[in-house]
Coordinates of C-alpha atoms in Angstrom, one line a residue:
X27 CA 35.3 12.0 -2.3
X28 CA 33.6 14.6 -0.6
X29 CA 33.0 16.9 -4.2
X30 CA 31.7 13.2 -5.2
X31 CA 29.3 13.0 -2.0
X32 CA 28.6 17.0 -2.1
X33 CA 27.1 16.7 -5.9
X34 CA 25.3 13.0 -5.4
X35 CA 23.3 15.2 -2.7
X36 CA 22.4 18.1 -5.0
X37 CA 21.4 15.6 -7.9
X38 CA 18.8 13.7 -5.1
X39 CA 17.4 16.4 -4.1
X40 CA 16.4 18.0 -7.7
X41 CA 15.4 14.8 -9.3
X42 CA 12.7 14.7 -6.1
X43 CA 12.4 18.3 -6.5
X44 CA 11.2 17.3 -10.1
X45 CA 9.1 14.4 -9.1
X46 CA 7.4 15.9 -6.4
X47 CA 6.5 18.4 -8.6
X48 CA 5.2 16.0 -11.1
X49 CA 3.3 14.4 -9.0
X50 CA 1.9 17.6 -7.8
X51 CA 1.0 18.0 -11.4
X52 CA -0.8 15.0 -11.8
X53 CA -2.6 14.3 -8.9
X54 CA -5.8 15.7 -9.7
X55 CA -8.1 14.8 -9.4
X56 CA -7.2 11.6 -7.2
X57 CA -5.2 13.1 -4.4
X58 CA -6.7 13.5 -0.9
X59 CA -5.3 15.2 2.0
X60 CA -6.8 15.8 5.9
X61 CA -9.1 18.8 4.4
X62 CA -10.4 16.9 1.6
X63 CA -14.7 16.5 1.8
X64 CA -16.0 13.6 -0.4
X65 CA -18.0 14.9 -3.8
X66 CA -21.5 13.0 -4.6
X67 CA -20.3 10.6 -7.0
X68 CA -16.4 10.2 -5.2
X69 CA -15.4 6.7 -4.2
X70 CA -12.2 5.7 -2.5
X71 CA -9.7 3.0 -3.7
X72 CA -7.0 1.2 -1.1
X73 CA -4.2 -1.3 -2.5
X74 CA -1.7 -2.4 0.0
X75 CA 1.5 -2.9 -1.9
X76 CA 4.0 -5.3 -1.0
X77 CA 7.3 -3.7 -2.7
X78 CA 10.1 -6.8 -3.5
X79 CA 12.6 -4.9 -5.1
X80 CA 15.1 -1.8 -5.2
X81 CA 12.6 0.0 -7.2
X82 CA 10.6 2.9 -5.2
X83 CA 7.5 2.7 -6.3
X84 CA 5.3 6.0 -5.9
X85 CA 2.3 5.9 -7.6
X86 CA -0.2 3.4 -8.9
X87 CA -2.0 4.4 -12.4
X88 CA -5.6 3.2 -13.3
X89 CA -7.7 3.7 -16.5
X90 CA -11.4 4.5 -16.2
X91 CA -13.2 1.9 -19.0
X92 CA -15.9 4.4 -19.0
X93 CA -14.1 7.6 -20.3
X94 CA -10.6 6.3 -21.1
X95 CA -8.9 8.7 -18.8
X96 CA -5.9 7.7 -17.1
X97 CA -5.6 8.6 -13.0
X98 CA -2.4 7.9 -10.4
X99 CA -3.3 7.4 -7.0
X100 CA -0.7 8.3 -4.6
X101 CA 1.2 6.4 -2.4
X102 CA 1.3 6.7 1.2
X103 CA 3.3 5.1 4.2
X104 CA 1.0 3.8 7.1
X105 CA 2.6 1.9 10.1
X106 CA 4.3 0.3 7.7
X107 CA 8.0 0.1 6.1
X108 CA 8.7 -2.6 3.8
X109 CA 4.9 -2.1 2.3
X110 CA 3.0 1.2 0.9
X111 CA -0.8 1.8 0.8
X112 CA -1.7 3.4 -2.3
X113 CA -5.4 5.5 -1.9
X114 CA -7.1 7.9 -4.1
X115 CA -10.5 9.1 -4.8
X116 CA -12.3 8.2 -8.3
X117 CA -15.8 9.0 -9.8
X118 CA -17.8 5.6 -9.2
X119 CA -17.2 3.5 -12.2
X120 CA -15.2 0.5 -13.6
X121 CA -11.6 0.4 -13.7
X122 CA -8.5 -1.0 -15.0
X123 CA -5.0 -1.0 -13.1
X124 CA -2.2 0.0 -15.6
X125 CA 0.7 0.2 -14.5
X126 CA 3.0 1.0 -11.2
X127 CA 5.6 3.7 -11.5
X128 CA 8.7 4.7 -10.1
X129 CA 12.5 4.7 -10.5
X130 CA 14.7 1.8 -9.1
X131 CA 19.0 0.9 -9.1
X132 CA 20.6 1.3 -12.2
X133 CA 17.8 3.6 -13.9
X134 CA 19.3 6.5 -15.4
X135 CA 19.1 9.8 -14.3
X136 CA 15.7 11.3 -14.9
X137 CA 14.8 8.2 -16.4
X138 CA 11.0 6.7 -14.7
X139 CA 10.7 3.0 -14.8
X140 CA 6.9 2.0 -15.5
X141 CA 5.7 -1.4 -14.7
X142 CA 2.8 -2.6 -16.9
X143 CA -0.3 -4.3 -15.4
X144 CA -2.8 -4.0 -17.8
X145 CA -2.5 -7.5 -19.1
X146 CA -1.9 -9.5 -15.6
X147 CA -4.2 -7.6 -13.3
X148 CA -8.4 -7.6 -13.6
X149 CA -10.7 -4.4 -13.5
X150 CA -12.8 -3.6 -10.0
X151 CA -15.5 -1.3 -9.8
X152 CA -16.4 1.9 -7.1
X153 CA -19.2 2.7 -6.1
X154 CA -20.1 6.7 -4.8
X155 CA -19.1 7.5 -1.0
X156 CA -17.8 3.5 -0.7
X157 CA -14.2 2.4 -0.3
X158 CA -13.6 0.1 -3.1
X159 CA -10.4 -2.1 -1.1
X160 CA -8.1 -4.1 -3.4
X161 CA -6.4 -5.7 -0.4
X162 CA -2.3 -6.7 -0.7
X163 CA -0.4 -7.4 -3.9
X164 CA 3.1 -9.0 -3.8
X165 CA 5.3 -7.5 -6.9
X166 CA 8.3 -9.3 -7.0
X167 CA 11.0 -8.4 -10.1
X168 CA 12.1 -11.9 -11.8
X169 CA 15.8 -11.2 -12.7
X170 CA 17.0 -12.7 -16.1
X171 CA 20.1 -13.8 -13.8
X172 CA 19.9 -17.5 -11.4
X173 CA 18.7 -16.8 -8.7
X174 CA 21.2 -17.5 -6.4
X175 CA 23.4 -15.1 -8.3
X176 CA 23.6 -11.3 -7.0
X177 CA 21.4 -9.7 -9.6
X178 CA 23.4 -6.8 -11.9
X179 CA 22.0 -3.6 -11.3
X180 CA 21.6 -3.0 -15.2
X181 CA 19.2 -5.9 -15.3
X182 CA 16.1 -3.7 -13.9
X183 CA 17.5 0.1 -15.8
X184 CA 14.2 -0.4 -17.7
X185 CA 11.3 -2.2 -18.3
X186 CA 12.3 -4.7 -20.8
X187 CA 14.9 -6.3 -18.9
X188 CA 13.3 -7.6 -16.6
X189 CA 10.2 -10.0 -16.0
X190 CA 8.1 -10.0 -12.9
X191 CA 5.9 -11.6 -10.9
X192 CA 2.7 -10.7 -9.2
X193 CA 0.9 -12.6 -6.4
X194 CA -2.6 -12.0 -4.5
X195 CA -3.2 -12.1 -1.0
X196 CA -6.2 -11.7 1.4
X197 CA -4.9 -9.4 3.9
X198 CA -7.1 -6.2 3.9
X199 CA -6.2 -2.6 4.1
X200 CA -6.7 -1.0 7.5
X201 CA -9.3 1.1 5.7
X202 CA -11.0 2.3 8.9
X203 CA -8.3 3.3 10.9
X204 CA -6.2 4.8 7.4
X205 CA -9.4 7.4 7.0
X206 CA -9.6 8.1 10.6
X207 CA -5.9 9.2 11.0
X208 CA -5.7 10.7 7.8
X209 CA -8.9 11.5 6.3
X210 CA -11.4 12.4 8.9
X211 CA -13.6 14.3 6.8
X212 CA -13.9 11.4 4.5
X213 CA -14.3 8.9 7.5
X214 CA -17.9 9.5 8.2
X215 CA -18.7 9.0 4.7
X216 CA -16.5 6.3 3.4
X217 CA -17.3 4.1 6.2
X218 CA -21.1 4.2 6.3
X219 CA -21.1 1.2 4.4
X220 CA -18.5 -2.0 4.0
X221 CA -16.1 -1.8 1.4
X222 CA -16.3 -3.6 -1.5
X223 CA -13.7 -6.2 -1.8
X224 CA -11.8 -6.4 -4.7
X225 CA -8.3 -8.0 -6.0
X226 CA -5.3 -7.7 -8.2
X227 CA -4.8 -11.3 -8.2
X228 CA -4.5 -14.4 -7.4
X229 CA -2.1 -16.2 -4.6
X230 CA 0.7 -17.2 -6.1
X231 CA 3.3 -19.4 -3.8
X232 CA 6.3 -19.1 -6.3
X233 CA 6.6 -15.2 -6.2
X234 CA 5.8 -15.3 -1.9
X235 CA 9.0 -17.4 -1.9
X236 CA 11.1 -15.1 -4.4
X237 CA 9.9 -12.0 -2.3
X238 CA 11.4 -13.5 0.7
X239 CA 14.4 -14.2 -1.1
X240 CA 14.5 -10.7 -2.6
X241 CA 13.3 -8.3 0.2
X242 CA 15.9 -7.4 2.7
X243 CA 16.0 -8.1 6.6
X244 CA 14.1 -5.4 8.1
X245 CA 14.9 -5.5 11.8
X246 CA 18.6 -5.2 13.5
X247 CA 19.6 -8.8 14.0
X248 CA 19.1 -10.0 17.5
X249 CA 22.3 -12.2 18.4
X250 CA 21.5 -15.0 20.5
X251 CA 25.1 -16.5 20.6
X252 CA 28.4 -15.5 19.0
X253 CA 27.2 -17.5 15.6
X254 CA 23.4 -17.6 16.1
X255 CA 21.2 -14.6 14.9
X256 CA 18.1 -13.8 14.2
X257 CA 16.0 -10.6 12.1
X258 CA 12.7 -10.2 10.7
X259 CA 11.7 -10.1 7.3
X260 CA 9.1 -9.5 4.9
X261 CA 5.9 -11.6 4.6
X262 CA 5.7 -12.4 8.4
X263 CA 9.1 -14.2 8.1
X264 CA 12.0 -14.3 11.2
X265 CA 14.8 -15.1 9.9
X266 CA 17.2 -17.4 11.8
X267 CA 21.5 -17.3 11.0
X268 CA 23.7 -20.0 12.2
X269 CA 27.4 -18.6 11.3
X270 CA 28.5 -22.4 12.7
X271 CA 26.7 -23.7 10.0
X272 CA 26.0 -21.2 7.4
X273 CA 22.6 -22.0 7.6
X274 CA 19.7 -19.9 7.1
X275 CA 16.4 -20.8 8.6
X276 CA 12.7 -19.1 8.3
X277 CA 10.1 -18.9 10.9
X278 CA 7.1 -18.0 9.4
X279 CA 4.7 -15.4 12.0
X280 CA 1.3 -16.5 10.0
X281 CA 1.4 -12.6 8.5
X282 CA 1.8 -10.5 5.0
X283 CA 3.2 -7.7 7.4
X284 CA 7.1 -7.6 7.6
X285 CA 8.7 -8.1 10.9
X286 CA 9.9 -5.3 12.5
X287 CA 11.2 -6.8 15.6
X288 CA 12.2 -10.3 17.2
X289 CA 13.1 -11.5 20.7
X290 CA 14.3 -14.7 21.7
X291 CA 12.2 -15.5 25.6
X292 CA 14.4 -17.2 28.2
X293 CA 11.7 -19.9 27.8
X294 CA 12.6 -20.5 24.4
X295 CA 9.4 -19.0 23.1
X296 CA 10.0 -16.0 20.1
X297 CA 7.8 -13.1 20.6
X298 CA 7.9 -10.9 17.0
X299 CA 6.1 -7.7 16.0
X300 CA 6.5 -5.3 12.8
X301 CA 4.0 -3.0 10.4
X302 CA 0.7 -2.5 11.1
X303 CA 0.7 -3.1 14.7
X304 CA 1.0 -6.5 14.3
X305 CA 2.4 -8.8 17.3
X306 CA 2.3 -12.4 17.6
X307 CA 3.8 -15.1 20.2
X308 CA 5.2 -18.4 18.4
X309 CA 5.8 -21.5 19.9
X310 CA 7.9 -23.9 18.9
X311 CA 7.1 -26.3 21.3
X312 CA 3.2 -26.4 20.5
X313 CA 3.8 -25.3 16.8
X314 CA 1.4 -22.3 17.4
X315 CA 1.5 -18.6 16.6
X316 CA -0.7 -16.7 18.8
X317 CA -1.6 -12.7 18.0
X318 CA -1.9 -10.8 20.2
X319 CA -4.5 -7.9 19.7
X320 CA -2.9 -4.9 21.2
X321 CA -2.1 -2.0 18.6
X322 CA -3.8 -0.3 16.0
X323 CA -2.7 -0.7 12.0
X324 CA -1.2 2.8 12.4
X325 CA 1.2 1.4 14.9
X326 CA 4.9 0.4 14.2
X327 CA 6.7 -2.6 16.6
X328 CA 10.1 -0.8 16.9
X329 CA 11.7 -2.9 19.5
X330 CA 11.2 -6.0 21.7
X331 CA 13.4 -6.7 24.5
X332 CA 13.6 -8.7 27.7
X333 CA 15.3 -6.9 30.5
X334 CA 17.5 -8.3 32.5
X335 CA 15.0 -9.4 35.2
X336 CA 12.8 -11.1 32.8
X337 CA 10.2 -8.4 31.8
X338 CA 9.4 -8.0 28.3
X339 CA 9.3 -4.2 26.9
X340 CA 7.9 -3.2 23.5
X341 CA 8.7 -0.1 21.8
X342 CA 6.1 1.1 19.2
X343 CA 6.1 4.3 17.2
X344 CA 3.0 5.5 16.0
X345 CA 1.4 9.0 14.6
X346 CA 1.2 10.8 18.1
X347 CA 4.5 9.5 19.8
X348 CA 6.0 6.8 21.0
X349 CA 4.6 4.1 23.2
X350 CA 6.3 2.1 25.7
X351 CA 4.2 -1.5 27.1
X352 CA 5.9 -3.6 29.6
X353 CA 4.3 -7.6 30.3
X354 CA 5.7 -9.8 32.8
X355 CA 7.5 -13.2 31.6
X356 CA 5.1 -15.6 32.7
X357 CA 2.1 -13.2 30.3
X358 CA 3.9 -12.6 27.8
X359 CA 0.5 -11.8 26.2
X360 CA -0.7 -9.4 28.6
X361 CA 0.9 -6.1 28.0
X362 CA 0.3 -2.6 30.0
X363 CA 1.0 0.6 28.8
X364 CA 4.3 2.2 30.8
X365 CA 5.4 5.2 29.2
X366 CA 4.0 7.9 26.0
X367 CA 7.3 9.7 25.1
X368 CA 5.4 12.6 22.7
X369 CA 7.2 12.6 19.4
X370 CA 6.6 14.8 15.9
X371 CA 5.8 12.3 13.1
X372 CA 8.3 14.0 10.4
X373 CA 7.6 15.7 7.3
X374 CA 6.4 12.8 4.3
X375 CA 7.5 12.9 1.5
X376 CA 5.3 11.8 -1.5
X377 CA 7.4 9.7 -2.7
X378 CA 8.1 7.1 0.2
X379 CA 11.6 5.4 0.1
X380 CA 12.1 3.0 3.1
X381 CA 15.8 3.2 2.5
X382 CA 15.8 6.7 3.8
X383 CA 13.0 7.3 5.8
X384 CA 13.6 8.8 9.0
X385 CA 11.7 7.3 11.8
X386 CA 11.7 6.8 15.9
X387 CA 14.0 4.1 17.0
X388 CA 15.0 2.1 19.3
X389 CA 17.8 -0.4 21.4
X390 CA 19.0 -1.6 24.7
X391 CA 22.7 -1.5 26.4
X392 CA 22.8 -3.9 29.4
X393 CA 22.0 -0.5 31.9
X394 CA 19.2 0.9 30.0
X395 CA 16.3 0.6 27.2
X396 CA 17.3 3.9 24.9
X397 CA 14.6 5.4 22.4
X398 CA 15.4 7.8 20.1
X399 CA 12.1 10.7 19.1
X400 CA 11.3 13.0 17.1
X401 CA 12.5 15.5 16.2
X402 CA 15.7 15.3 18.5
X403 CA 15.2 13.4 21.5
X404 CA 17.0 11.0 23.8
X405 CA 14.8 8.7 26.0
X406 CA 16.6 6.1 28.5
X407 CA 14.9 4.0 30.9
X408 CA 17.2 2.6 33.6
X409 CA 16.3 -1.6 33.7
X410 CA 16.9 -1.5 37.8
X411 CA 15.6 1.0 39.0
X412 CA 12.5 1.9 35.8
X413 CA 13.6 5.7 36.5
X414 CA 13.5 7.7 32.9
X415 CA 15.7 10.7 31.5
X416 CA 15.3 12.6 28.7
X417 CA 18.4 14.5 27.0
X418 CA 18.1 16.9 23.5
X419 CA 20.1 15.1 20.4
X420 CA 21.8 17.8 18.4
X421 CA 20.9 16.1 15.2
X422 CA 18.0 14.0 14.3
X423 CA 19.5 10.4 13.6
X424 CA 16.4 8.0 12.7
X425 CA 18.7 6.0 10.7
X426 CA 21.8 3.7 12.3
X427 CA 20.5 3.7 15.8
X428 CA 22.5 1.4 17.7
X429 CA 23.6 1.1 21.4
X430 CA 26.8 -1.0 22.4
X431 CA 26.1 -3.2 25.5
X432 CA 28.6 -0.9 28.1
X433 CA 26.4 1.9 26.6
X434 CA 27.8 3.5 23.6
X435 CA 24.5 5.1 22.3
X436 CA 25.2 5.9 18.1
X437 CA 24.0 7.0 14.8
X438 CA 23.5 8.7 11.5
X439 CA 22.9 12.3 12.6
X440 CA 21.1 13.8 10.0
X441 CA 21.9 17.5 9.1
X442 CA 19.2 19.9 9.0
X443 CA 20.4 20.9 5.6
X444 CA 21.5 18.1 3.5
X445 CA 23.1 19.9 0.8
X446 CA 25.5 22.0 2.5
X447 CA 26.4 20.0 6.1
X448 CA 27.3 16.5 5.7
X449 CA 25.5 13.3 7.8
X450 CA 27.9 12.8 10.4
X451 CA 27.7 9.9 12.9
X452 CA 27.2 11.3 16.5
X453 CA 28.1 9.2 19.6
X454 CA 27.1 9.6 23.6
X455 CA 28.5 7.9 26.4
X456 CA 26.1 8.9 28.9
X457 CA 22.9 8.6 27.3
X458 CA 23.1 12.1 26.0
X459 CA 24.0 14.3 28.2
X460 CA 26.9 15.0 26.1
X461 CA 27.5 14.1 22.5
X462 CA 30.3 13.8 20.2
X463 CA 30.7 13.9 16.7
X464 CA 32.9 11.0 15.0
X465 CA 35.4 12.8 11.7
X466 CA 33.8 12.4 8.6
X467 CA 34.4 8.9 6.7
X468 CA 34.1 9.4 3.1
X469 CA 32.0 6.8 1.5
X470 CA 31.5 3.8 3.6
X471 CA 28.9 1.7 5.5
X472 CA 27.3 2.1 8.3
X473 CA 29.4 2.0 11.6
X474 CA 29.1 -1.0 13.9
X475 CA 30.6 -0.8 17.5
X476 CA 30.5 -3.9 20.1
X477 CA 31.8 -1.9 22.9
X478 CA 32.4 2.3 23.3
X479 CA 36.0 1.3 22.0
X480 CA 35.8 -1.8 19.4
X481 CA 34.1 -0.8 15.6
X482 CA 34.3 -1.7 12.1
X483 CA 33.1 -0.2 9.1
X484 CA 33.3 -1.0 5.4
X485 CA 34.9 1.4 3.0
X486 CA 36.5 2.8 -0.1
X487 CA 39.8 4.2 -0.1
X488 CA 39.7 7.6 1.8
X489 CA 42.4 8.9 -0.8
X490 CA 41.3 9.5 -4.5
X491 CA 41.0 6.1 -6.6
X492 CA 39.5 5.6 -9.2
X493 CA 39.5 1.5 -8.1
X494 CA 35.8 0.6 -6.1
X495 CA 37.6 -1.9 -3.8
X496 CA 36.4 -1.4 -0.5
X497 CA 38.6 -2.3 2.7
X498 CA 37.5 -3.2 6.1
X499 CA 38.4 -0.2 8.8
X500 CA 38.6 -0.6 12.5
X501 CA 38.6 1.4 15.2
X502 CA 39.5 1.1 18.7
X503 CA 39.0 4.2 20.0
X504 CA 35.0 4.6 19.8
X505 CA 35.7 5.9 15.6
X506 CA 37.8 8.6 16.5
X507 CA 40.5 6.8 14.2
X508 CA 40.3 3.8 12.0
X509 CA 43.0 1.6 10.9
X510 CA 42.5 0.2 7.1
X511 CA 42.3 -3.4 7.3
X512 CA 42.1 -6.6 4.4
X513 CA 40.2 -6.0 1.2
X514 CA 36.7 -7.0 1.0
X515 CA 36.0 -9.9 -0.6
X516 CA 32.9 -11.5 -1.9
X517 CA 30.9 -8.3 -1.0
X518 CA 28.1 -6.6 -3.6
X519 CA 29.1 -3.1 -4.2
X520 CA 26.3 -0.8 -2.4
X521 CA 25.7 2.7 -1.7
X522 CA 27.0 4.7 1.7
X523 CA 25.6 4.1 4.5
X524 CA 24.3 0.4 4.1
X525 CA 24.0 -1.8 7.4
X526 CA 26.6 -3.6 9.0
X527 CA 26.4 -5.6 12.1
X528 CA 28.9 -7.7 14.6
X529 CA 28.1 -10.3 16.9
X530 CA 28.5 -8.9 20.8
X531 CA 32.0 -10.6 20.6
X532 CA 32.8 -9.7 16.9
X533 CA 33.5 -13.5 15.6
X534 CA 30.7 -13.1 12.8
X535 CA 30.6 -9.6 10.5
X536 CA 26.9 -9.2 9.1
X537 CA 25.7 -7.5 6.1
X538 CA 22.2 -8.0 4.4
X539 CA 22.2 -6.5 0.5
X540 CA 19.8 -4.3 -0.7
X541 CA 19.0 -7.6 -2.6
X542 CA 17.8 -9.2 0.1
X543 CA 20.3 -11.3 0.5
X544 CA 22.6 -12.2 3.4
X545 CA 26.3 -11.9 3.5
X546 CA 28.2 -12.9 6.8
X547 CA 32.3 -13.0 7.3
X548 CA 33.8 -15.2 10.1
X549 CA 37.5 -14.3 9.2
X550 CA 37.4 -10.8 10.4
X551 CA 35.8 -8.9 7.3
X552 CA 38.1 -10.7 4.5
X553 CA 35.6 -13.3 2.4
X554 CA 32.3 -12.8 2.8
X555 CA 29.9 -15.5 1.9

């Protein structure tokens, strides 16, 4: 299993190797970088992209209707993780979008998967020294299988086996704070005038819904209860789990932006924030969903959380750090800035992939909110006594942060070299002071501990098979050791290191698919449904 793991790393790393250096190839003369000074007759062009599917979309190709020639613009991650913002620089002129490409699950090695827009999508125009903004397109695959069946992976290995759907929307880019970040020598120029307002299409209910559907949860469900849960989703959507019921309800936040974060008030009110710095209050009483105007579209909402006493602390990660706000319960729309934990925003890659993207995180044990910071650092803020300590992580772990309620602080440490040190999954008990590092776990899910003792995980056999059955394992010695349980059934086959969650008393076993789809277990890890 290990050879398996060893060589799946090498193959990653030169097929992006290869693409990065493609793109590199074919950038110019669209791409644009922090040095880049606008030429005479240079527009920009913005499209937010809202990504449905398991493809990994990295660039966006137009044709100029004046000379024929055919230009990608690259795509770039923003405050933002279930969405990309594709910009690039063109000579002013009229334009037609052609395609989006990329490489999704099932796609053979080396083989790109190109998605066609020519046909569904109209031209726009740029004008010299003027953002042209194309505002949000929803691109939603349309499997040839029911929907409520778990799509085949084969179904998307290339373009003709598979249909999709496409559906405007009016949110804009952030194009003002995008350039100012990023692009400062293009800022003054770009922004002398308004952009012109452009659009890949008409809104389109049907393929909103099926990108709901499709899109995975993006936040760490918040357990209310030992059955009721809630996580946030794409397209401004909370998503609410009764494991009583096996019901699955939507609360929509009146956004395109996923959800990042959700937190159930003591006064029964659901405070929710995610990409773009967005952060909104609903009411269910009133039926209302107030924003609140607080963080700029460069911002992420990491965590929300109401400590014990009844403040409410939000967590965002941004370009410069990480922020900390704290409001009191009765104002819960009045927040004040407690804490800037400095942070390095790490290396991007240019082809974006949400799925592995490292970023700050963080969680909440009943002692202490705990933030993790780049590039290997250990926040904690005692909730009593609002004191802070800071400890050095020995790997960088972006991905799997979790934090038991008695304080188990865990997850994916990521090597510093990928191809010859395996991830491992590190653990502290103290809120880093000391760390440990659990044995290695072959090919399996992502670890899920309710106390520093109790965890589960979902696995192959550790021995050589050539059988994919996966079994649940459970540890009761903080994943020291793990005892093979039942075989896992009902369960899509994913990769390594997919989420897994447990309710605070373990009753209910989560698991949301790279499908976007929901699984949940009551019996212990046996049928999932």
């Amino acid at each position: 299993m290990r050879f398996i793991e060893y060589w799946s790393r090498v193959a990653r790393a030169v097929a992006a190797g290869v693409l990065v250096a493609a793109l590199a190839a074919c950038a110019h003369p669209t791409a644009l970088n922090v040095d880049t000074e606008p030429e005479p007759n240079d527009g920009l062009v913005t499209l937010r992209l809202v990504n449905a599917s398991a493809m990994r979309v990295h660039s966006f190709m137009v044709r100029s209707l004046d000379t024929d020639e055919k230009l990608p613009l690259r795509a770039e991650s923003f405050g933002q993780t279930q969405t990309l913002t594709f910009i690039g620089r063109l000579p002013a002129g009229r334009y037609q979008p052609i395609s989006f490409m990329g490489a999704g699950a099932g796609v053979k090695a080396g083989e790109a998967l190109t998605v066609p827009l020519d046909k569904a999508t109209p031209p726009f125009e740029v004008q010299a020294r003027r953002v042209t903004d194309l505002r949000t397109l929803v691109f939603v695959p349309l499997m040839e299988t029911e929907r409520s069946v778990e799509p085949s992976r084969a179904n998307i290995s290339s373009e003709s086996r598979f249909s999709f759907g496409l559906s405007g929307d009016r949110t804009p880019v952030a194009v003002e704070a995008l350039l100012k970040a990023r692009l400062p020598k293009m800022a003054a120029t770009m922004l002398a005038q308004p952009p012109l307002v452009g659009s890949m299409g008409a809104p389109d209910a049907a393929v909103r819904r099926e990108a709901v559907q499709r899109t995975p949860a993006t936040a760490n469900p918040r357990f209310v209860n030992d059955h009721l849960s809630m996580a946030g989703g794409p397209l401004g959507v909370v998503q609410i789990y009764n494991a009583k019921t096996d019901r699955l309800e939507q609360v929509h936040m009146n956004t395109a932006h996923a959800i990042e974060a959700v937190e159930l008030l003591a006064d029964g009110r659901l405070l929710a924030g995610g990409e773009a710095g967005f952060l909104a209050l609903n009411d269910p009483k009133r039926g209302t969903v107030t924003p609140i105007q607080l963080l700029s579209p460069s911002d992420m909402v990491l965590a929300l959380r109401q400590a014990p006493d009844g403040r409410l602390y939000l967590v965002v990660d941004r370009d410069s750090g990480v922020a900390v706000y704290r409001a009191e319960p009765r104002s819960p729309t009045d927040w004040t800035l407690l804490r800037e934990l400095p942070a390095e925003r790490p290396d991007k890659s240019p082809v974006p992939d949400r799925a592995q993207k490292l970023r700050a995180a963080a969680a909440a044990s009943n002692e202490r909110l705990v933030i993790f910071a780049y590039p290997k650092q250990l926040h904690s803020m005692d909730w009593r006594t609002g004191q802070w300590e800071t400890a050095a992580s020995p790997r960088s772990m972006g991905r799997g942060f979790k934090v038991t309620p008695d304080g188990l602080v865990y997850g994916l440490g990521i090597a510093d070299n990928t191809l010859t040190t395996p991830d491992r999954v590190i653990t502290t008990t103290d809120y880093g002071r000391t760390w440990n590092q659990l044995p290695p776990q072959g090919f399996a899910s992502q670890h899920h501990f309710i106390s520093r003792q109790k965890g589960w995980m979902v696995a192959l056999p550790p021995e050589f098979s050539l059988s994919m059955d996966r079994y649940l394992h459970t540890s009761q010695d903080g994943g020291q050791t793990w005892v093979k349980g039942p075989l896992v059934k009902g369960l899509p086959f994913d990769a390594g290191g997919d989420p897994l969650w447990a309710d605070p008393a373990g009753k209910v076993l989560l698991r949301y698919t790279s499908w976007g789809m929901l699984r949940a277990s009551t019996d212990g890890g046996v049928n999932w449904k």
